[in-house]
CSV table of C-alpha atoms in Angstrom, one decimal:
chain,number,residue,atom,x,y,z
A,1,MET,CA,-12.9,15.7,8.5
A,2,GLN,CA,-14.9,16.0,5.3
A,3,PHE,CA,-16.0,13.7,2.5
A,4,PRO,CA,-13.2,13.9,0.0
A,5,LEU,CA,-15.3,13.6,-3.2
A,6,SER,CA,-16.9,16.6,-4.9
A,7,LEU,CA,-20.2,16.5,-6.8
A,8,THR,CA,-18.3,16.2,-10.1
A,9,ASP,CA,-16.4,13.1,-8.8
A,10,LEU,CA,-19.6,11.5,-7.6
A,11,SER,CA,-21.4,12.3,-10.8
A,12,LEU,CA,-18.6,10.7,-12.9
A,13,TRP,CA,-18.6,7.6,-10.6
A,14,LEU,CA,-22.4,7.3,-10.8
A,15,ALA,CA,-22.3,7.6,-14.6
A,16,ILE,CA,-19.7,4.9,-15.0
A,17,THR,CA,-21.5,2.6,-12.5
A,18,ALA,CA,-24.9,3.2,-14.2
A,19,ILE,CA,-23.5,2.5,-17.6
A,20,THR,CA,-21.8,-0.7,-16.4
A,21,LEU,CA,-24.9,-1.9,-14.6
A,22,LEU,CA,-27.3,-1.1,-17.5
A,23,ALA,CA,-25.0,-2.8,-20.0
A,24,THR,CA,-24.8,-5.8,-17.7
A,25,SER,CA,-28.5,-6.0,-17.1
A,26,GLU,CA,-29.1,-5.8,-20.9
A,27,LEU,CA,-26.5,-8.5,-21.7
A,28,ILE,CA,-27.8,-11.0,-19.1
A,29,SER,CA,-31.4,-10.4,-20.2
A,30,PRO,CA,-33.5,-13.6,-20.7
A,31,TYR,CA,-34.1,-12.3,-24.3
A,32,TYR,CA,-30.6,-13.4,-25.1
A,33,GLY,CA,-31.3,-16.9,-23.8
A,34,GLN,CA,-29.8,-16.3,-20.4
A,35,THR,CA,-32.5,-18.0,-18.4
A,36,ASN,CA,-30.2,-20.0,-16.1
A,37,LEU,CA,-28.4,-17.2,-14.4
A,38,LEU,CA,-29.5,-17.2,-10.8
A,39,ILE,CA,-29.8,-13.6,-10.1
A,40,GLU,CA,-32.8,-11.3,-9.9
A,41,LYS,CA,-32.4,-9.6,-13.3
A,42,ARG,CA,-35.3,-7.2,-12.7
A,43,LYS,CA,-33.7,-6.1,-9.4
A,44,LEU,CA,-30.4,-5.5,-11.2
A,45,ARG,CA,-32.2,-3.4,-13.8
A,46,LYS,CA,-34.0,-1.5,-11.1
A,47,ALA,CA,-30.6,-0.8,-9.3
A,48,ALA,CA,-29.1,0.3,-12.6
A,49,LEU,CA,-32.0,2.6,-13.3
A,50,ALA,CA,-31.8,4.0,-9.8
A,51,ILE,CA,-28.1,4.8,-10.2
A,52,GLY,CA,-28.8,6.3,-13.6
A,53,ILE,CA,-31.5,8.5,-12.0
A,54,LEU,CA,-29.0,9.5,-9.3
A,55,PHE,CA,-26.6,10.5,-12.0
A,56,MET,CA,-29.2,12.6,-13.7
A,57,ILE,CA,-30.0,14.3,-10.4
A,58,THR,CA,-26.3,15.3,-10.0
A,59,VAL,CA,-26.4,16.6,-13.6
A,60,ALA,CA,-29.6,18.6,-12.8
A,61,ILE,CA,-27.9,20.0,-9.6
A,62,ARG,CA,-24.9,21.1,-11.7
A,63,ILE,CA,-27.1,22.7,-14.4
A,64,TYR,CA,-29.1,24.5,-11.7
A,65,SER,CA,-25.9,25.8,-10.1
A,66,ILE,CA,-24.6,27.0,-13.5
A,67,ILE,CA,-27.8,28.8,-14.2
A,68,THR,CA,-28.2,30.4,-10.8
A,69,THR,CA,-24.5,31.4,-10.5
A,70,PRO,CA,-24.2,35.1,-11.6
B,1,MET,CA,1.5,-36.0,-2.4
B,2,LYS,CA,-0.5,-33.6,-4.4
B,3,ILE,CA,0.1,-30.0,-3.3
B,4,PRO,CA,-2.9,-27.8,-3.6
B,5,ILE,CA,-2.1,-24.9,-6.0
B,6,LYS,CA,-4.6,-22.2,-4.8
B,7,PRO,CA,-3.2,-21.7,-1.2
B,8,LEU,CA,0.3,-21.6,-2.7
B,9,LEU,CA,-0.7,-19.1,-5.3
B,10,PHE,CA,-2.3,-17.0,-2.7
B,11,LEU,CA,0.9,-17.1,-0.6
B,12,ILE,CA,3.1,-16.2,-3.6
B,13,LEU,CA,0.8,-13.2,-4.5
B,14,ILE,CA,0.8,-11.9,-0.9
B,15,LEU,CA,4.6,-12.3,-0.5
B,16,VAL,CA,5.2,-10.6,-3.8
B,17,ALA,CA,2.9,-7.7,-2.8
B,18,THR,CA,4.5,-7.4,0.7
B,19,VAL,CA,8.1,-7.6,-0.7
B,20,SER,CA,7.3,-4.9,-3.3
B,21,ALA,CA,5.6,-2.7,-0.6
B,22,ALA,CA,8.7,-3.2,1.7
B,23,LEU,CA,11.1,-2.3,-1.1
B,24,SER,CA,9.0,0.7,-2.1
B,25,LEU,CA,9.0,1.8,1.6
B,26,ASN,CA,12.8,1.6,1.6
B,27,LEU,CA,12.9,3.8,-1.5
B,28,LEU,CA,10.5,6.2,0.2
B,29,ASP,CA,12.8,6.3,3.2
B,30,LEU,CA,15.7,7.1,0.9
B,31,VAL,CA,13.8,10.0,-0.6
B,32,VAL,CA,12.9,11.4,2.8
B,33,GLN,CA,16.3,10.8,4.5
B,34,GLY,CA,18.4,11.6,1.5
B,35,THR,CA,16.9,13.7,-1.2
B,36,LEU,CA,14.9,16.0,1.1
B,37,TYR,CA,18.1,17.3,2.8
B,38,SER,CA,19.0,18.9,-0.6
B,39,PHE,CA,15.7,20.8,-0.4
B,40,GLY,CA,16.4,22.6,2.8
B,41,LEU,CA,15.4,20.0,5.4
B,42,GLN,CA,17.1,20.2,8.7
B,43,PHE,CA,17.5,17.1,10.8
B,44,SER,CA,15.8,17.1,14.2
B,45,TYR,CA,14.7,14.3,16.6
B,46,GLU,CA,11.4,16.1,16.8
B,47,TRP,CA,10.3,14.8,13.5
B,48,ALA,CA,12.8,11.9,13.2
B,49,TYR,CA,11.5,10.0,16.2
B,50,PRO,CA,7.8,9.7,15.1
B,51,TYR,CA,8.9,9.2,11.6
B,52,TRP,CA,11.2,6.3,12.5
B,53,ILE,CA,8.5,4.8,14.8
B,54,LEU,CA,5.9,4.9,12.0
B,55,LEU,CA,8.4,3.5,9.4
B,56,ARG,CA,9.4,0.6,11.7
B,57,THR,CA,5.7,0.0,12.5
B,58,THR,CA,4.8,-0.2,8.8
B,59,GLN,CA,7.8,-2.5,8.1
B,60,PHE,CA,6.7,-4.7,11.1
B,61,LEU,CA,3.1,-4.8,9.8
B,62,LEU,CA,4.3,-5.8,6.4
B,63,GLY,CA,6.3,-8.6,7.9
B,64,LEU,CA,3.2,-9.6,10.0
B,65,ILE,CA,1.1,-9.8,6.8
B,66,SER,CA,3.6,-12.2,5.3
B,67,THR,CA,3.8,-14.3,8.5
B,68,VAL,CA,0.0,-14.5,8.8
B,69,ALA,CA,-0.4,-15.4,5.1
B,70,LEU,CA,2.3,-18.1,5.5
B,71,LEU,CA,0.5,-19.5,8.6
B,72,GLY,CA,-2.8,-19.4,6.8
B,73,THR,CA,-1.4,-21.3,3.8
B,74,VAL,CA,0.2,-24.0,6.1
B,75,TYR,CA,-3.2,-24.3,8.0
B,76,SER,CA,-5.2,-24.6,4.7
B,77,TYR,CA,-2.7,-27.1,3.4
B,78,LYS,CA,-3.0,-29.2,6.5
B,79,SER,CA,-6.8,-29.0,6.7
B,80,THR,CA,-7.5,-29.8,3.0
B,81,SER,CA,-8.7,-33.3,4.0
B,82,LYS,CA,-11.1,-31.9,6.6
B,83,LYS,CA,-14.4,-30.5,5.5
B,84,THR,CA,-14.5,-27.6,8.0
B,85,PHE,CA,-11.8,-25.3,6.5
B,86,LYS,CA,-12.3,-21.8,8.0
B,87,PRO,CA,-9.8,-19.3,6.7
B,88,LEU,CA,-11.9,-16.4,8.1
B,89,LEU,CA,-9.6,-15.9,11.1
B,90,PHE,CA,-6.6,-15.4,8.9
B,91,THR,CA,-8.5,-13.2,6.5
B,92,VAL,CA,-9.5,-10.9,9.4
B,93,ALA,CA,-5.9,-10.8,10.7
B,94,ILE,CA,-4.5,-10.0,7.2
B,95,LEU,CA,-7.1,-7.4,6.5
B,96,THR,CA,-6.6,-5.7,9.9
B,97,THR,CA,-2.9,-5.7,9.5
B,98,THR,CA,-3.1,-4.3,6.0
B,99,ILE,CA,-5.5,-1.6,7.1
B,100,SER,CA,-3.2,-0.7,10.0
B,101,ALA,CA,-0.2,-0.6,7.6
B,102,ALA,CA,-2.3,1.8,5.3
B,103,TYR,CA,-3.0,3.9,8.4
B,104,THR,CA,0.6,4.2,9.5
B,105,LEU,CA,1.6,5.0,5.9
B,106,THR,CA,-0.9,7.8,5.9
B,107,ARG,CA,0.5,9.1,9.2
B,108,LEU,CA,4.0,8.9,7.7
B,109,ASP,CA,2.8,10.9,4.7
B,110,GLN,CA,1.3,13.5,7.1
B,111,ILE,CA,4.7,14.0,8.7
B,112,VAL,CA,6.5,14.4,5.4
B,113,HIS,CA,3.8,16.8,4.0
B,114,GLY,CA,3.1,18.6,7.2
B,115,GLN,CA,5.8,18.7,9.9
B,116,LEU,CA,8.8,18.7,7.6
B,117,TYR,CA,7.9,22.1,6.2
B,118,PHE,CA,8.5,23.5,9.7
B,119,PHE,CA,12.1,22.1,9.5
B,120,GLY,CA,13.1,24.0,6.4
B,121,LEU,CA,11.8,21.7,3.7
B,122,ARG,CA,10.9,23.5,0.5
B,123,PHE,CA,8.2,22.0,-1.8
B,124,SER,CA,9.4,21.0,-5.2
B,125,TYR,CA,8.0,18.6,-7.8
B,126,GLU,CA,11.6,17.3,-8.2
B,127,TRP,CA,11.2,15.4,-4.9
B,128,ALA,CA,7.4,15.3,-4.7
B,129,ASN,CA,6.8,13.4,-7.9
B,130,PRO,CA,9.0,10.3,-7.1
B,131,TYR,CA,7.8,10.5,-3.5
B,132,TRP,CA,4.1,10.3,-4.6
B,133,THR,CA,4.8,7.6,-7.1
B,134,ILE,CA,6.5,5.4,-4.5
B,135,LEU,CA,3.7,6.2,-2.0
B,136,ARG,CA,1.0,5.2,-4.5
B,137,ALA,CA,2.9,2.0,-5.3
B,138,ILE,CA,2.9,1.0,-1.7
B,139,GLN,CA,-0.9,1.8,-1.4
B,140,ALA,CA,-1.5,-0.2,-4.6
B,141,SER,CA,0.4,-3.2,-3.1
B,142,LEU,CA,-1.7,-3.0,0.1
B,143,GLY,CA,-4.9,-2.8,-2.0
B,144,PHE,CA,-3.8,-5.8,-3.9
B,145,ILE,CA,-3.2,-7.7,-0.7
B,146,VAL,CA,-6.8,-6.8,0.4
B,147,ILE,CA,-8.3,-8.0,-2.9
B,148,VAL,CA,-6.3,-11.3,-3.0
B,149,THR,CA,-7.2,-12.0,0.7
B,150,ILE,CA,-10.9,-11.5,0.1
B,151,ALA,CA,-10.8,-13.6,-3.1
B,152,ASN,CA,-8.9,-16.3,-1.3
B,153,THR,CA,-11.5,-16.4,1.5
B,154,ILE,CA,-14.6,-16.4,-0.7
B,155,LEU,CA,-13.5,-19.1,-3.1
B,156,PRO,CA,-13.1,-22.0,-0.6
B,157,TYR,CA,-16.4,-20.9,1.1
B,158,THR,CA,-18.4,-20.9,-2.1
B,159,HIS,CA,-16.8,-24.2,-3.1
B,160,TYR,CA,-17.7,-25.7,0.3
B,161,ALA,CA,-21.2,-24.4,0.2
B,162,ARG,CA,-21.7,-25.7,-3.3
B,163,LYS,CA,-20.4,-29.2,-2.3
B,164,LYS,CA,-22.8,-29.2,0.7
B,165,GLN,CA,-25.8,-28.3,-1.5
B,166,VAL,CA,-25.0,-31.0,-4.0
B,167,GLN,CA,-24.6,-33.5,-1.2
B,168,ALA,CA,-27.9,-32.4,0.3
B,169,LEU,CA,-29.7,-32.8,-2.9
B,170,LYS,CA,-28.0,-36.1,-3.8
B,171,ILE,CA,-28.4,-35.4,-7.4
B,172,LYS,CA,-26.2,-34.1,-10.1
B,173,PRO,CA,-26.9,-30.4,-10.7
B,174,THR,CA,-28.1,-29.5,-14.1
B,175,ILE,CA,-27.8,-25.7,-13.6
B,176,LYS,CA,-25.5,-23.6,-11.7
B,177,ILE,CA,-26.0,-23.5,-7.9
B,178,PRO,CA,-25.8,-19.9,-6.5
B,179,LYS,CA,-22.4,-19.1,-5.3
B,180,THR,CA,-23.7,-17.8,-2.0
B,181,PRO,CA,-23.6,-14.1,-2.8
B,182,ARG,CA,-24.3,-13.2,0.8
B,183,LEU,CA,-20.8,-14.5,1.7
B,184,ILE,CA,-19.3,-12.2,-0.8
B,185,SER,CA,-21.5,-9.2,-0.1
B,186,ILE,CA,-21.0,-9.0,3.7
B,187,PRO,CA,-17.1,-8.7,3.5
B,188,LEU,CA,-17.5,-6.3,0.6
B,189,LEU,CA,-19.9,-4.1,2.5
B,190,SER,CA,-17.7,-4.2,5.7
B,191,VAL,CA,-14.5,-3.4,3.9
B,192,GLY,CA,-16.3,-0.7,1.8
B,193,ALA,CA,-17.8,0.9,4.9
B,194,LEU,CA,-14.3,0.9,6.6
B,195,ALA,CA,-12.7,2.4,3.5
B,196,LEU,CA,-15.4,5.1,3.4
B,197,THR,CA,-14.8,5.9,7.1
B,198,PHE,CA,-11.1,6.1,6.6
B,199,SER,CA,-11.6,8.3,3.5
B,200,VAL,CA,-13.5,10.8,5.6
B,201,ILE,CA,-10.9,10.7,8.4
B,202,TYR,CA,-7.9,11.1,6.1
B,203,THR,CA,-9.6,13.0,3.3
B,204,SER,CA,-8.4,10.4,0.8
B,205,SER,CA,-10.3,10.4,-2.5
B,206,ILE,CA,-8.8,7.0,-3.5
B,207,LEU,CA,-10.1,5.4,-0.3
B,208,ALA,CA,-13.5,7.1,-1.0
B,209,PHE,CA,-13.7,5.6,-4.5
B,210,ILE,CA,-12.6,2.1,-3.2
B,211,GLY,CA,-15.2,2.4,-0.4
B,212,LEU,CA,-18.0,3.5,-2.8
B,213,GLY,CA,-17.3,0.7,-5.2
B,214,LEU,CA,-17.1,-2.0,-2.6
B,215,THR,CA,-20.2,-0.8,-0.7
B,216,LEU,CA,-22.2,-0.6,-4.0
B,217,TRP,CA,-21.2,-4.1,-5.1
B,218,GLY,CA,-21.8,-5.5,-1.6
B,219,ALA,CA,-25.2,-4.0,-1.4
B,220,LEU,CA,-26.0,-4.9,-5.0
B,221,LEU,CA,-25.0,-8.6,-4.5
B,222,LEU,CA,-27.2,-8.7,-1.4
B,223,TYR,CA,-30.1,-7.1,-3.3
B,224,ILE,CA,-30.0,-9.3,-6.4
B,225,THR,CA,-29.7,-12.6,-4.6
B,226,PRO,CA,-32.6,-14.9,-5.6
B,227,ILE,CA,-35.2,-15.1,-3.0
B,228,HIS,CA,-36.0,-18.7,-3.7
B,229,TYR,CA,-34.3,-21.3,-5.8
B,230,VAL,CA,-35.8,-24.6,-7.1
B,231,LYS,CA,-33.9,-27.0,-9.2
B,232,LYS,CA,-35.3,-27.9,-12.6
B,233,ASP,CA,-34.9,-31.6,-11.8
B,234,LEU,CA,-36.9,-31.2,-8.7
B,235,LEU,CA,-39.6,-29.2,-10.5
B,236,ASN,CA,-40.0,-31.9,-13.1
B,237,SER,CA,-39.9,-34.7,-10.6
B,238,SER,CA,-42.7,-33.2,-8.5
B,239,LEU,CA,-44.8,-32.7,-11.7
B,240,ILE,CA,-44.3,-36.1,-13.3
B,241,SER,CA,-46.3,-38.0,-10.6
B,242,SER,CA,-49.4,-35.8,-10.8
B,243,LEU,CA,-49.3,-35.7,-14.7
B,244,SER,CA,-48.7,-39.5,-14.7
B,245,ALA,CA,-51.9,-39.9,-12.6
B,246,ILE,CA,-53.9,-38.0,-15.1
B,247,ASP,CA,-52.4,-39.9,-18.0
B,248,THR,CA,-53.2,-43.2,-16.3
B,249,LEU,CA,-56.8,-42.1,-15.7
B,250,ILE,CA,-57.3,-41.0,-19.4
B,251,THR,CA,-55.7,-44.2,-20.7
B,252,SER,CA,-57.6,-46.6,-18.4
B,253,LEU,CA,-60.9,-44.9,-19.2
B,254,ASP,CA,-60.0,-45.1,-22.9
B,255,TYR,CA,-61.2,-41.6,-23.6
B,256,GLN,CA,-60.5,-40.5,-27.1
B,257,GLY,CA,-61.4,-36.8,-27.2
B,258,LYS,CA,-59.0,-33.9,-27.0
B,259,GLY,CA,-59.1,-31.6,-23.9
B,260,ILE,CA,-61.5,-28.7,-24.2
B,261,TYR,CA,-60.7,-25.8,-21.9
B,262,MET,CA,-64.0,-24.4,-20.6
B,263,PRO,CA,-64.5,-20.6,-20.5
B,264,PRO,CA,-64.9,-18.8,-17.1
B,265,ALA,CA,-68.7,-18.4,-17.7
B,266,THR,CA,-69.2,-22.1,-17.2
B,267,LEU,CA,-67.1,-22.1,-14.0
B,268,LYS,CA,-67.9,-21.3,-10.4
B,269,GLU,CA,-65.1,-18.8,-10.0
B,270,ILE,CA,-63.4,-16.6,-12.5
B,271,LYS,CA,-59.8,-17.6,-11.5
B,272,GLY,CA,-60.7,-21.3,-11.7
B,273,GLY,CA,-60.3,-23.5,-14.7
B,274,ALA,CA,-61.5,-26.8,-16.1
B,275,VAL,CA,-60.6,-29.0,-18.9
B,276,PHE,CA,-63.2,-31.4,-20.3
B,277,ILE,CA,-62.0,-34.6,-22.0
B,278,PRO,CA,-64.9,-36.2,-24.0
B,279,ALA,CA,-65.1,-40.0,-24.2
B,280,ALA,CA,-65.6,-39.9,-27.9
B,281,LYS,CA,-63.7,-38.0,-30.5
B,282,SER,CA,-66.5,-35.4,-30.7
B,283,THR,CA,-66.1,-31.8,-29.6
B,284,SER,CA,-69.6,-31.4,-28.1
B,285,LEU,CA,-69.6,-29.5,-24.9
B,286,PRO,CA,-71.3,-30.3,-21.6
B,287,SER,CA,-74.0,-27.9,-20.4
B,288,ALA,CA,-73.1,-25.0,-18.1
B,289,GLU,CA,-75.2,-26.4,-15.3
B,290,GLU,CA,-73.3,-29.7,-15.4
B,291,MET,CA,-70.0,-27.9,-15.4
B,292,THR,CA,-70.9,-25.7,-12.4
B,293,GLU,CA,-72.0,-28.7,-10.4
B,294,GLY,CA,-68.3,-29.6,-10.0
B,295,LYS,CA,-68.6,-33.2,-10.9
B,296,VAL,CA,-65.6,-35.1,-12.2
B,297,ILE,CA,-67.4,-37.7,-14.4
B,298,LEU,CA,-69.9,-36.1,-16.7
B,299,HIS,CA,-72.6,-37.9,-18.7
B,300,ASN,CA,-74.0,-35.4,-21.2
B,301,PRO,CA,-71.8,-35.9,-23.2
B,302,ASN,CA,-69.7,-38.6,-21.6
B,303,GLY,CA,-66.4,-37.4,-20.4
B,304,ILE,CA,-64.2,-36.3,-17.6
B,305,ARG,CA,-63.7,-32.9,-16.1
B,306,LEU,CA,-60.3,-32.1,-14.7
B,307,VAL,CA,-58.4,-29.2,-13.1
B,308,PRO,CA,-55.9,-28.2,-15.8
B,309,PRO,CA,-52.2,-28.6,-15.0
B,310,GLY,CA,-51.5,-25.0,-16.0
B,311,LEU,CA,-54.2,-23.4,-13.8
B,312,GLU,CA,-51.9,-21.9,-11.2
B,313,LEU,CA,-49.3,-20.9,-13.9
B,314,ALA,CA,-52.1,-19.0,-15.7
B,315,ASN,CA,-53.0,-17.2,-12.5
B,316,LEU,CA,-49.4,-16.4,-11.8
B,317,LEU,CA,-49.0,-15.0,-15.3
B,318,GLU,CA,-52.1,-12.9,-14.7
B,319,ALA,CA,-50.5,-11.6,-11.5
B,320,GLU,CA,-47.2,-11.0,-13.2
B,321,MET,CA,-48.7,-9.1,-16.0
B,322,LYS,CA,-50.9,-7.1,-13.6
B,323,THR,CA,-54.0,-7.6,-15.8
B,324,ASP,CA,-57.2,-9.4,-16.0
B,325,PHE,CA,-57.3,-11.8,-18.9
B,326,THR,CA,-61.0,-11.5,-19.2
B,327,LYS,CA,-60.7,-7.8,-20.0
B,328,VAL,CA,-58.0,-8.0,-22.7
B,329,ASP,CA,-58.0,-9.2,-26.3
B,330,LEU,CA,-55.8,-11.6,-28.4
B,331,GLU,CA,-53.7,-8.7,-29.7
B,332,TYR,CA,-52.8,-7.7,-26.2
B,333,LEU,CA,-51.7,-11.3,-25.5
B,334,GLN,CA,-49.7,-11.4,-28.7
B,335,ASN,CA,-47.8,-8.3,-27.6
B,336,ASN,CA,-47.3,-8.9,-23.9
B,337,LEU,CA,-47.4,-12.7,-23.2
B,338,SER,CA,-43.8,-13.2,-24.5
B,339,LYS,CA,-42.4,-10.6,-22.1
B,340,ALA,CA,-44.1,-12.3,-19.1
B,341,LEU,CA,-43.0,-15.8,-20.1
B,342,ILE,CA,-39.4,-14.8,-21.1
B,343,GLU,CA,-38.4,-12.0,-18.9
B,344,ASP,CA,-40.6,-12.1,-15.9
B,345,LEU,CA,-41.0,-15.8,-15.2
B,346,GLU,CA,-38.0,-17.0,-17.3
B,347,THR,CA,-40.0,-20.2,-18.3
B,348,VAL,CA,-39.0,-20.1,-22.0
B,349,GLU,CA,-36.1,-18.7,-24.0
B,350,ASP,CA,-38.2,-17.6,-26.9
B,351,PHE,CA,-41.9,-17.3,-27.5
B,352,GLU,CA,-43.9,-16.7,-30.6
B,353,MET,CA,-47.7,-16.4,-30.9
B,354,GLN,CA,-49.7,-16.1,-34.1
B,355,THR,CA,-53.4,-15.8,-34.5
B,356,ASP,CA,-55.4,-16.6,-37.6
B,357,GLY,CA,-59.1,-16.3,-37.1
B,358,ASN,CA,-60.1,-18.9,-34.6
B,359,SER,CA,-56.7,-20.6,-34.6
B,360,VAL,CA,-53.8,-19.6,-32.4
B,361,HIS,CA,-50.3,-21.0,-33.0
B,362,THR,CA,-47.6,-20.8,-30.4
B,363,LYS,CA,-43.9,-21.7,-30.6
B,364,MET,CA,-41.8,-22.0,-27.4
B,365,THR,CA,-38.1,-22.6,-27.4
B,366,ARG,CA,-36.4,-24.4,-24.5
B,367,THR,CA,-39.3,-24.3,-22.0
B,368,ILE,CA,-38.6,-25.5,-18.5
B,369,TYR,CA,-41.1,-28.3,-19.1
B,370,ASN,CA,-39.3,-29.7,-22.2
B,371,ASP,CA,-38.2,-32.8,-20.2
B,372,LEU,CA,-41.9,-33.8,-19.8
B,373,TYR,CA,-42.2,-34.4,-23.5
B,374,LYS,CA,-39.2,-36.7,-23.4
B,375,LYS,CA,-40.6,-38.8,-20.6
B,376,GLU,CA,-42.4,-42.0,-21.5
B,377,GLY,CA,-46.0,-42.4,-20.3
B,378,LEU,CA,-46.9,-38.7,-20.4
B,379,GLN,CA,-47.8,-38.4,-24.1
B,380,ASN,CA,-51.6,-38.6,-23.5
B,381,VAL,CA,-51.5,-35.7,-21.1
B,382,CYS,CA,-49.0,-33.6,-23.0
B,383,LEU,CA,-50.6,-34.1,-26.4
B,384,ARG,CA,-54.3,-33.9,-25.2
B,385,ILE,CA,-54.4,-31.3,-22.5
B,386,GLY,CA,-50.8,-30.0,-22.9
B,387,CYS,CA,-47.9,-29.5,-20.6
B,388,PRO,CA,-48.4,-27.0,-17.8
B,389,LEU,CA,-47.3,-24.2,-20.0
B,390,CYS,CA,-49.5,-25.1,-23.0
B,391,SER,CA,-52.3,-25.7,-20.6
B,392,ALA,CA,-51.8,-22.2,-19.0
B,393,ILE,CA,-51.8,-20.6,-22.5
B,394,ALA,CA,-55.0,-22.5,-23.3
B,395,LEU,CA,-56.6,-21.2,-20.1
B,396,ILE,CA,-55.5,-17.7,-20.9
B,397,LEU,CA,-57.0,-17.9,-24.4
B,398,THR,CA,-60.3,-19.2,-23.0
B,399,ARG,CA,-60.4,-16.4,-20.4
B,400,THR,CA,-59.6,-13.8,-23.0
B,401,THR,CA,-62.0,-15.0,-25.7
B,402,GLY,CA,-64.7,-16.3,-23.3
B,403,LYS,CA,-64.9,-19.3,-25.6
B,404,PRO,CA,-63.9,-23.0,-25.2
B,405,VAL,CA,-60.4,-23.7,-26.4
B,406,ILE,CA,-59.1,-27.0,-27.8
B,407,ILE,CA,-55.4,-27.9,-28.0
B,408,GLU,CA,-55.5,-29.3,-31.5
B,409,LYS,CA,-51.9,-30.3,-31.9
B,410,VAL,CA,-48.8,-30.3,-29.7
B,411,GLN,CA,-45.5,-31.0,-31.4
B,412,PHE,CA,-42.2,-31.3,-29.6
B,413,ASN,CA,-39.0,-30.9,-31.8
B,414,LYS,CA,-36.1,-32.7,-30.1
B,415,ASN,CA,-33.4,-31.2,-32.3
B,416,GLN,CA,-34.5,-27.6,-32.0
B,417,ASP,CA,-35.8,-28.1,-28.4
B,418,THR,CA,-39.1,-26.4,-29.3
B,419,VAL,CA,-42.7,-27.0,-28.5
B,420,GLU,CA,-45.3,-25.9,-31.1
B,421,ALA,CA,-49.0,-25.9,-30.2
B,422,ASP,CA,-52.1,-25.2,-32.2
B,423,TYR,CA,-55.2,-24.0,-30.3
B,424,ASN,CA,-58.6,-23.8,-31.7
B,425,ILE,CA,-61.1,-21.3,-30.3
B,426,LYS,CA,-64.4,-23.0,-30.5
B,427,GLU,CA,-67.6,-21.1,-31.0
B,428,ALA,CA,-69.7,-21.5,-27.8
């Protein structure tokens, strides 16, 4: 028994999710007049940024492994 | 009799998915029990018995899915007149059966791709490619059943919750009532966690992706749910009475002056606020001693001292902006107030602020208090001391400049739905 996804798979998934969430949080921003959408937009943005940061971490891990591998 | 479309649509979709899965399963069986013999497979009851049992079980489970869906549709059709429609039982039954079918299918695949190699089978893409295609088609059909079932469960629940909320409020909703995201997120989280568990057990990357997606969206929906929700109608209704009381007071006393927002130096506490309405049209200010005494009726000059309607809103803005308005300047307000009003508090759709010497001009588009300007009998309050939002801005200006602020003009444009206000910063 092992988790079937590799770091590359996770990285790709995180990237797609982060882009989707960031685009959504931008499009539903109150700056575009969306003041009657009943969701916590700031929380959505935070979640999007958190997933974006997770993606960057996976990228950093991959870069590190490339550099350190002889 | 009007037949409800949604349950029938659900049934049709489920039946189509199960029939396609059953047909694909038959094709899969044809590949295993036909084509594979051309690739060296030797028949033996050792592999054939468990294979047949799993095949029949999968077929039985597909039949069970159709039966449960049919029963669920009949039940929902019969109970459409009742308010307490609970399709959760059928959902759980269909989901459990579908997951079981997916499990038996995985076991079947393990026999083909594991045991059969011990009975002479040689691997070749000639049989593997059609086999994989058929297997993925069955898995896709099962996934489709899961999605349709979850959607079919959530929709009546949200509709019912919405109806109950509207009935409880007894008023027509002007903005969308939240579609109970918790009801969506919990099934999403559960199915996602289940899919993740199965992905680890059966080392399936497809299940892992499904699990990750469902878990993420379940958690996200739970996280972004609004903590508290107040209807705009309710907000205005609760405000009108208190503003109307102030309006009656000003009108009955026949005070002619415009509201003067007093700076914090003349108040007992820094987070407090006071608006002075002089009896005459003059702008002479009461003494600091008189203001700090906390009297309502003042005599030098004659006037009335009130708590501004936007006091708490100003304090809230201060807290949201994480700043102290007494320590910032007008430029800071010009750059940051719009973000707090539009993005953080969502009180306006657009906000503009211009300063010119001692004059400040603001333009707000579609404020949440726009209805107050349309209400008869609130003109005195809205034009002299401002709506809660104009009042809050006047208070912020007086805190920032440390000088008294007068709302010179408030103009409501019905066509553009904008409120324009001119503030005059008076030299102390």
